[in-house]
Short mmCIF file of C-alpha atoms in Angstrom, two decimals:
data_model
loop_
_atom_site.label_atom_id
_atom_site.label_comp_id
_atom_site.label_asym_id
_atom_site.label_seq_id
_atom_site.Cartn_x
_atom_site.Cartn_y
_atom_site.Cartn_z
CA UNK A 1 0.00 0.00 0.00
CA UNK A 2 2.53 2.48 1.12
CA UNK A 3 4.89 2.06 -2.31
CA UNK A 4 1.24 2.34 -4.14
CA UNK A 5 0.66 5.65 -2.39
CA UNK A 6 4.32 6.80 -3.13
CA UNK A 7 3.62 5.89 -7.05
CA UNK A 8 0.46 8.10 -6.73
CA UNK A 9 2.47 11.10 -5.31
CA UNK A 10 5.03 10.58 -7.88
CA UNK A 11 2.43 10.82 -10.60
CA UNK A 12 0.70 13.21 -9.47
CA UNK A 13 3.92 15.60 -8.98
CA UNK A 14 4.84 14.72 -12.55
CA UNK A 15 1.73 15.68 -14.00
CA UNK A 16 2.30 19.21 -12.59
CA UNK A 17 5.35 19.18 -14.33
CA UNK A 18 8.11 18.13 -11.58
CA UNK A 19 10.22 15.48 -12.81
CA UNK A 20 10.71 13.37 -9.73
CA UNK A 21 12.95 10.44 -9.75
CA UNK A 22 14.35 8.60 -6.56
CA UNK A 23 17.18 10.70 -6.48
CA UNK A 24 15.23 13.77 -6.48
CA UNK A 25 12.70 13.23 -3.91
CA UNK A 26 11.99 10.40 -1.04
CA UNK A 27 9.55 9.68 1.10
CA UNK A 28 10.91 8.94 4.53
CA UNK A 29 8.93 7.89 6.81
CA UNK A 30 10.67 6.43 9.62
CA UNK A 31 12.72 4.80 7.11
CA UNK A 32 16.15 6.55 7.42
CA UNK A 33 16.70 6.46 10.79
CA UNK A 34 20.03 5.00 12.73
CA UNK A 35 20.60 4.53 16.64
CA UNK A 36 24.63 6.07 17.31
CA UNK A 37 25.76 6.86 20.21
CA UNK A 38 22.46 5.08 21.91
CA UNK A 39 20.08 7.65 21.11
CA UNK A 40 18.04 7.75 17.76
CA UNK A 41 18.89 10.32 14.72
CA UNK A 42 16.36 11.73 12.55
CA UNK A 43 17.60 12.37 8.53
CA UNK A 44 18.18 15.93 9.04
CA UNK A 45 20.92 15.60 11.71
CA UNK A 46 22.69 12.82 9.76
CA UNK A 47 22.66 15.31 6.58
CA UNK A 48 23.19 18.01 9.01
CA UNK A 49 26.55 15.85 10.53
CA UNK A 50 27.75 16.08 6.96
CA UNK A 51 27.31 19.39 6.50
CA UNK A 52 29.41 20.07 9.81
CA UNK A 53 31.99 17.80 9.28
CA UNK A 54 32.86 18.88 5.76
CA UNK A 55 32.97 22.63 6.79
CA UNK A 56 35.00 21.97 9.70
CA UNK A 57 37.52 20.34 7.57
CA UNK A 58 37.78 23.29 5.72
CA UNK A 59 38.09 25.46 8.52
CA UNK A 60 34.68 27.17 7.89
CA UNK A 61 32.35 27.86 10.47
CA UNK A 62 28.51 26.11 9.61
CA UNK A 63 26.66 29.16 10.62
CA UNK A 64 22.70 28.67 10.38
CA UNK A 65 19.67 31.04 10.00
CA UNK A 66 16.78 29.15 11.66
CA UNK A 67 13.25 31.37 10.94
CA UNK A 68 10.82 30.59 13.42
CA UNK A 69 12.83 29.24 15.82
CA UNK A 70 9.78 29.63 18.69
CA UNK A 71 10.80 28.94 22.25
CA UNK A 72 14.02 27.04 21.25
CA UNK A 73 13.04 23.92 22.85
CA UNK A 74 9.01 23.08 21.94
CA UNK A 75 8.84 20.80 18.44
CA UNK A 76 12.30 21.78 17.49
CA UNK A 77 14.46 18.93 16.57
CA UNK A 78 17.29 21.24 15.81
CA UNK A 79 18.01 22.38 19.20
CA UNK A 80 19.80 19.28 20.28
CA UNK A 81 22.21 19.88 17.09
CA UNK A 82 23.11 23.75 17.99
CA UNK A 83 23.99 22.70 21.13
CA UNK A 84 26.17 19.76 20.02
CA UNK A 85 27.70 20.67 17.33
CA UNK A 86 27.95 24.37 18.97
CA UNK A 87 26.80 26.14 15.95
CA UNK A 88 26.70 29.92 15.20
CA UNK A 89 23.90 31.42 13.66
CA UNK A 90 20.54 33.85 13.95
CA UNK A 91 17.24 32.70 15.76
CA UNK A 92 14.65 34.53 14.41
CA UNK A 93 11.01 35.17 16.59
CA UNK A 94 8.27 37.75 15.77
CA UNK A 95 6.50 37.07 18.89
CA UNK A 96 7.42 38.87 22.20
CA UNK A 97 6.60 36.47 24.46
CA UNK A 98 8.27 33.22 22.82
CA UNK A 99 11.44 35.73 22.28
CA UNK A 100 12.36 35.89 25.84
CA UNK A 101 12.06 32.29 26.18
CA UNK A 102 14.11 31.43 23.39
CA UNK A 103 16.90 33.82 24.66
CA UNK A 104 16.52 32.39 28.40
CA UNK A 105 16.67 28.59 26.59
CA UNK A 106 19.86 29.75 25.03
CA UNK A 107 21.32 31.32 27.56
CA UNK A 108 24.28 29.37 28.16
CA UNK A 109 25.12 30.00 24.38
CA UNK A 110 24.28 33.67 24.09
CA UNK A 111 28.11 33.92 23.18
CA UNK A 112 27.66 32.06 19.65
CA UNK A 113 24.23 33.42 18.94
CA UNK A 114 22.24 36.26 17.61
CA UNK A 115 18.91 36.93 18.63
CA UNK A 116 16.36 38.76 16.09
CA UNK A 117 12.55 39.56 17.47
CA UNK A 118 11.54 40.63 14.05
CA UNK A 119 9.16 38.58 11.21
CA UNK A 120 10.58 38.14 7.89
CA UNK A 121 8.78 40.03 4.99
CA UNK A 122 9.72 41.51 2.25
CA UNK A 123 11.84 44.75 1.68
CA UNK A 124 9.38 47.30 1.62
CA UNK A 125 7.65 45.79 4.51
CA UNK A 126 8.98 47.48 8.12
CA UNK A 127 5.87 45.68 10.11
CA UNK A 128 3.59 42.44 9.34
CA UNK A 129 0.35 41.74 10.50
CA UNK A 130 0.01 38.14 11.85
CA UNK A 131 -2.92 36.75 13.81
CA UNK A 132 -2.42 33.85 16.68
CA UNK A 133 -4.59 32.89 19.65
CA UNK A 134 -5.54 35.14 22.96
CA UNK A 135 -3.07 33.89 25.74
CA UNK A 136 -5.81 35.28 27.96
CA UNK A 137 -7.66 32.47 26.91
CA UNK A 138 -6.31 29.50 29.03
CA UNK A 139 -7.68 26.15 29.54
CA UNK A 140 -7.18 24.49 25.67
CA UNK A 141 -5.33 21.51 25.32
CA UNK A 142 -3.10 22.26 22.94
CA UNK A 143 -0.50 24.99 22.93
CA UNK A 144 -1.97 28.24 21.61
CA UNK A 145 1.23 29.93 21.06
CA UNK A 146 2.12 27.65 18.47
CA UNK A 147 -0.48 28.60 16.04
CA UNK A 148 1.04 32.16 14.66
CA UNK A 149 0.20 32.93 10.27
CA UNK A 150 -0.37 35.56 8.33
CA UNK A 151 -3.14 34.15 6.95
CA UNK A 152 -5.92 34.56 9.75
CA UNK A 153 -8.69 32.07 7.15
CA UNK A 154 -5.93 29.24 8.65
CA UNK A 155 -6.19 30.22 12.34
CA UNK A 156 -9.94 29.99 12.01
CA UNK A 157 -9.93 26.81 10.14
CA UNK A 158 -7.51 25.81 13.09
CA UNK A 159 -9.82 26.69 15.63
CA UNK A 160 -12.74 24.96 14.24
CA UNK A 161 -10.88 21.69 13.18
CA UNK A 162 -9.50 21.60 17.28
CA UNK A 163 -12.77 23.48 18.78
CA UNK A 164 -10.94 25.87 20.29
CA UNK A 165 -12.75 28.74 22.56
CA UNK A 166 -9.54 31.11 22.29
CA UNK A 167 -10.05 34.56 20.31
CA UNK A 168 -8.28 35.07 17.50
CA UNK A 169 -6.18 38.56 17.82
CA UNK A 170 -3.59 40.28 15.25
CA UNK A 171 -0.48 41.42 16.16
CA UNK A 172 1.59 44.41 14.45
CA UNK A 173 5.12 43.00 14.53
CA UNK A 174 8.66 44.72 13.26
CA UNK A 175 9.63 42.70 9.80
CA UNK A 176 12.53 42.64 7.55
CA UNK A 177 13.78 40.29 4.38
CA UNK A 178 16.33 37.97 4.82
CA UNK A 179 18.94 39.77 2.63
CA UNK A 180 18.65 42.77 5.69
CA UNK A 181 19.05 40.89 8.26
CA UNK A 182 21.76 38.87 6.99
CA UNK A 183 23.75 42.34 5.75
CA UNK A 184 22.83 43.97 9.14
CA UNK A 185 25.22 40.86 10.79
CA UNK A 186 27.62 40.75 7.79
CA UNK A 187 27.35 37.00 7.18
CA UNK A 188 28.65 35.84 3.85
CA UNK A 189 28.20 32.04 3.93
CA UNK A 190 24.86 30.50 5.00
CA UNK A 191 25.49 26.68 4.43
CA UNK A 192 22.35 25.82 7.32
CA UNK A 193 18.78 27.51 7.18
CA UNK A 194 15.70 25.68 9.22
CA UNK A 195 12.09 27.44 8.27
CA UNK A 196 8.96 27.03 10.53
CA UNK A 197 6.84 29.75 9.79
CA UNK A 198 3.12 28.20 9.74
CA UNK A 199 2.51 28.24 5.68
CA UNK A 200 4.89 30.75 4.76
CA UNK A 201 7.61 28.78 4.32
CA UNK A 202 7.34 29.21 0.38
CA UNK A 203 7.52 32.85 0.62
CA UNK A 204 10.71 32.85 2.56
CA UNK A 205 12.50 30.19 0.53
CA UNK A 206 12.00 32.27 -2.24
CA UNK A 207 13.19 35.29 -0.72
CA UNK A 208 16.84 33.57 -0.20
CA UNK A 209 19.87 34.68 -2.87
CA UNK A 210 20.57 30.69 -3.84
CA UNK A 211 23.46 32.39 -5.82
CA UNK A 212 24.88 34.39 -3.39
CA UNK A 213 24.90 31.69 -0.41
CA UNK A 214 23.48 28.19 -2.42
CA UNK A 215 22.87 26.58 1.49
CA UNK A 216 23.91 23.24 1.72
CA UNK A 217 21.21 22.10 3.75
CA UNK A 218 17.81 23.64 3.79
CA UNK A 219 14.38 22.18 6.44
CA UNK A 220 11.53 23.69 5.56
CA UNK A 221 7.69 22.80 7.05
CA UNK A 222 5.75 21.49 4.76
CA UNK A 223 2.47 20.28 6.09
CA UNK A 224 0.73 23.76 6.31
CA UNK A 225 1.41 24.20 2.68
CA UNK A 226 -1.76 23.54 0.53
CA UNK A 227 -1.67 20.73 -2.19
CA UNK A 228 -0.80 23.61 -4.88
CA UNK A 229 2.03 25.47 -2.37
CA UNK A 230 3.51 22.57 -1.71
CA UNK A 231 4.03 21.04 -5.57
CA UNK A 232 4.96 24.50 -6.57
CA UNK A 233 7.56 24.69 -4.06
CA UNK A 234 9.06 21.26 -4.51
CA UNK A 235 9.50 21.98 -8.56
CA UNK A 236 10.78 25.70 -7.47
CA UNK A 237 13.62 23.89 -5.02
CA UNK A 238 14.02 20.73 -7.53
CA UNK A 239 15.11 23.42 -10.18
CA UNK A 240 17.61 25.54 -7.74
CA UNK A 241 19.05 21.72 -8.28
CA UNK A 242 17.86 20.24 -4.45
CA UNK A 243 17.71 17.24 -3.73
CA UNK A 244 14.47 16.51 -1.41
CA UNK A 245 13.37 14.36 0.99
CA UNK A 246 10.35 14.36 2.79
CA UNK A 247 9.23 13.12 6.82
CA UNK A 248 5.41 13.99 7.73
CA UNK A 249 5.44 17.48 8.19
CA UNK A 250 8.94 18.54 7.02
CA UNK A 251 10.99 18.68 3.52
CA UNK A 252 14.70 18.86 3.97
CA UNK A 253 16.70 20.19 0.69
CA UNK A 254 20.25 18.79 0.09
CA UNK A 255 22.52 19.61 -2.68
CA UNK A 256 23.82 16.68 -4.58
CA UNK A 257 26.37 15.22 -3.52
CA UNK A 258 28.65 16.94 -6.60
CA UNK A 259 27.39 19.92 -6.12
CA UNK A 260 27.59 19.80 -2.22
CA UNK A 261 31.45 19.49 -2.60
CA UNK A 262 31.93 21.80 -5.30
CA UNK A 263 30.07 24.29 -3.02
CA UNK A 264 32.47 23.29 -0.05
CA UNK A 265 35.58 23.65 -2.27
CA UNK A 266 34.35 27.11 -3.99
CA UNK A 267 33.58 28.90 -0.31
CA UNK A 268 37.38 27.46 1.20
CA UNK A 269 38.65 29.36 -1.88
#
């Protein structure tokens, strides 16, 4: 069944004019998973160990941009690697609240790491509207803080899928593109970028200068995409030449292996 389901997606993503072969995209599912060191590793560490080790060899430092990095801690399976492989990089956080938590779960690594309360928009945009749920409202089940878009026809189609009671409010946050906030810090190289922005994940991929940096390793959330989002942004990636493989709810973007070590070789010179 599942290999007849795979077919189907395969199809269907060819139709729409993405040529997918089993080098260009995979379906995961629990499949590429290894126990090291007794503790399990999800594909996007063992692509991100890669990425690490072939910089460091190089003398490069793998410095990451993760947007919507939250709290630091909740859903976030890239944590754990920052802290491991002690990586430099930018959190970015629109909201306040989760801000202040992020900084206080970094704390101990405030010397490696810059901290941005700001969306990410586009250049003419210096504030973004985004709607979430009323932390007044207390008593749901689920976490309301998690549930933060730009599109506020989601958050109500969140609220009556879950039957939440919580308002729905809007928030004027500070914004700025990615190619400000990366020249406001002076970074160069960006061989690491993590997205979890709640369905806007397309919008910022296509904000990034693939050939200025051409990242190395790119995880991006796909299940708040719709159907139509989602193919358009795998045949987008699949023609920046990513290779892309895909868990339940996120897409991680590699470079081919040929092109991963010409990148490596062309940044050391």
């Amino acid at each position: 069944m599942k290999k007849y389901l795979n077919l189907i997606l395969r199809k269907i993503l060819s139709s729409r004019g993405l040529d997918i072969t089993s080098k260009t995209i995979i379906e995961l599912h629990d499949v590429y998973s290894y126990v090291e060191k007794q503790r399990e590793l999800n594909i996007f560490e063992l692509f991100l160990e890669k990425v690490v080790a072939s910089l460091n060899e190089k003398n490069q430092d793998p410095f990451f941009m993760q947007i919507g990095a939250n709290d630091g801690v909740y859903d976030d399976n890239f944590n754990r690697c920052i802290k491991e492989f002690n990586l430099k990089g930018i959190l970015v956080e629109p909201l306040p609240e989760l801000f202040e938590k992020l900084k206080l779960n970094y704390k101990d690594y405030a010397d490696t790491l810059i901290f941005e309360n700001v969306a990410i928009a586009s250049d003419e945009q210096k504030e973004i509207q985004l709607y979430t749920f009323d932390k007044q409202d207390e008593g749901e089940l689920v976490r309301l803080d998690v549930f933060t878009t730009s599109d506020k026809a989601r958050l109500e189609k969140v609220k009556k899928n879950l039957n939440l009671q919580a308002n729905i409010i809007n928030l004027t946050l500070p914004a700025t593109s990615i190619e400000s906030l990366l020249n406001k810090h002076n970074v160069n190289s960006l061989p690491i970028i993590i997205i979890d922005t709640e369905g806007y994940d397309f919008e910022i991929l296509k904000q990034i200068n693939f050939d200025k940096y051409q990242p190395l390793i790119i995880q991006f959330e796909h299940c708040n995409l719709t159907p139509k989002t989602r193919l358009e942004c795998y045949q987008y990636m699949s023609k920046k030449g990513y290779n892309l493989y895909l868990s339940w709810k996120d897409t991680i973007a590699v470079l081919p292996k040929e092109k991963f070590d010409a990148e490596i070789e062309e940044t050391d010179g």
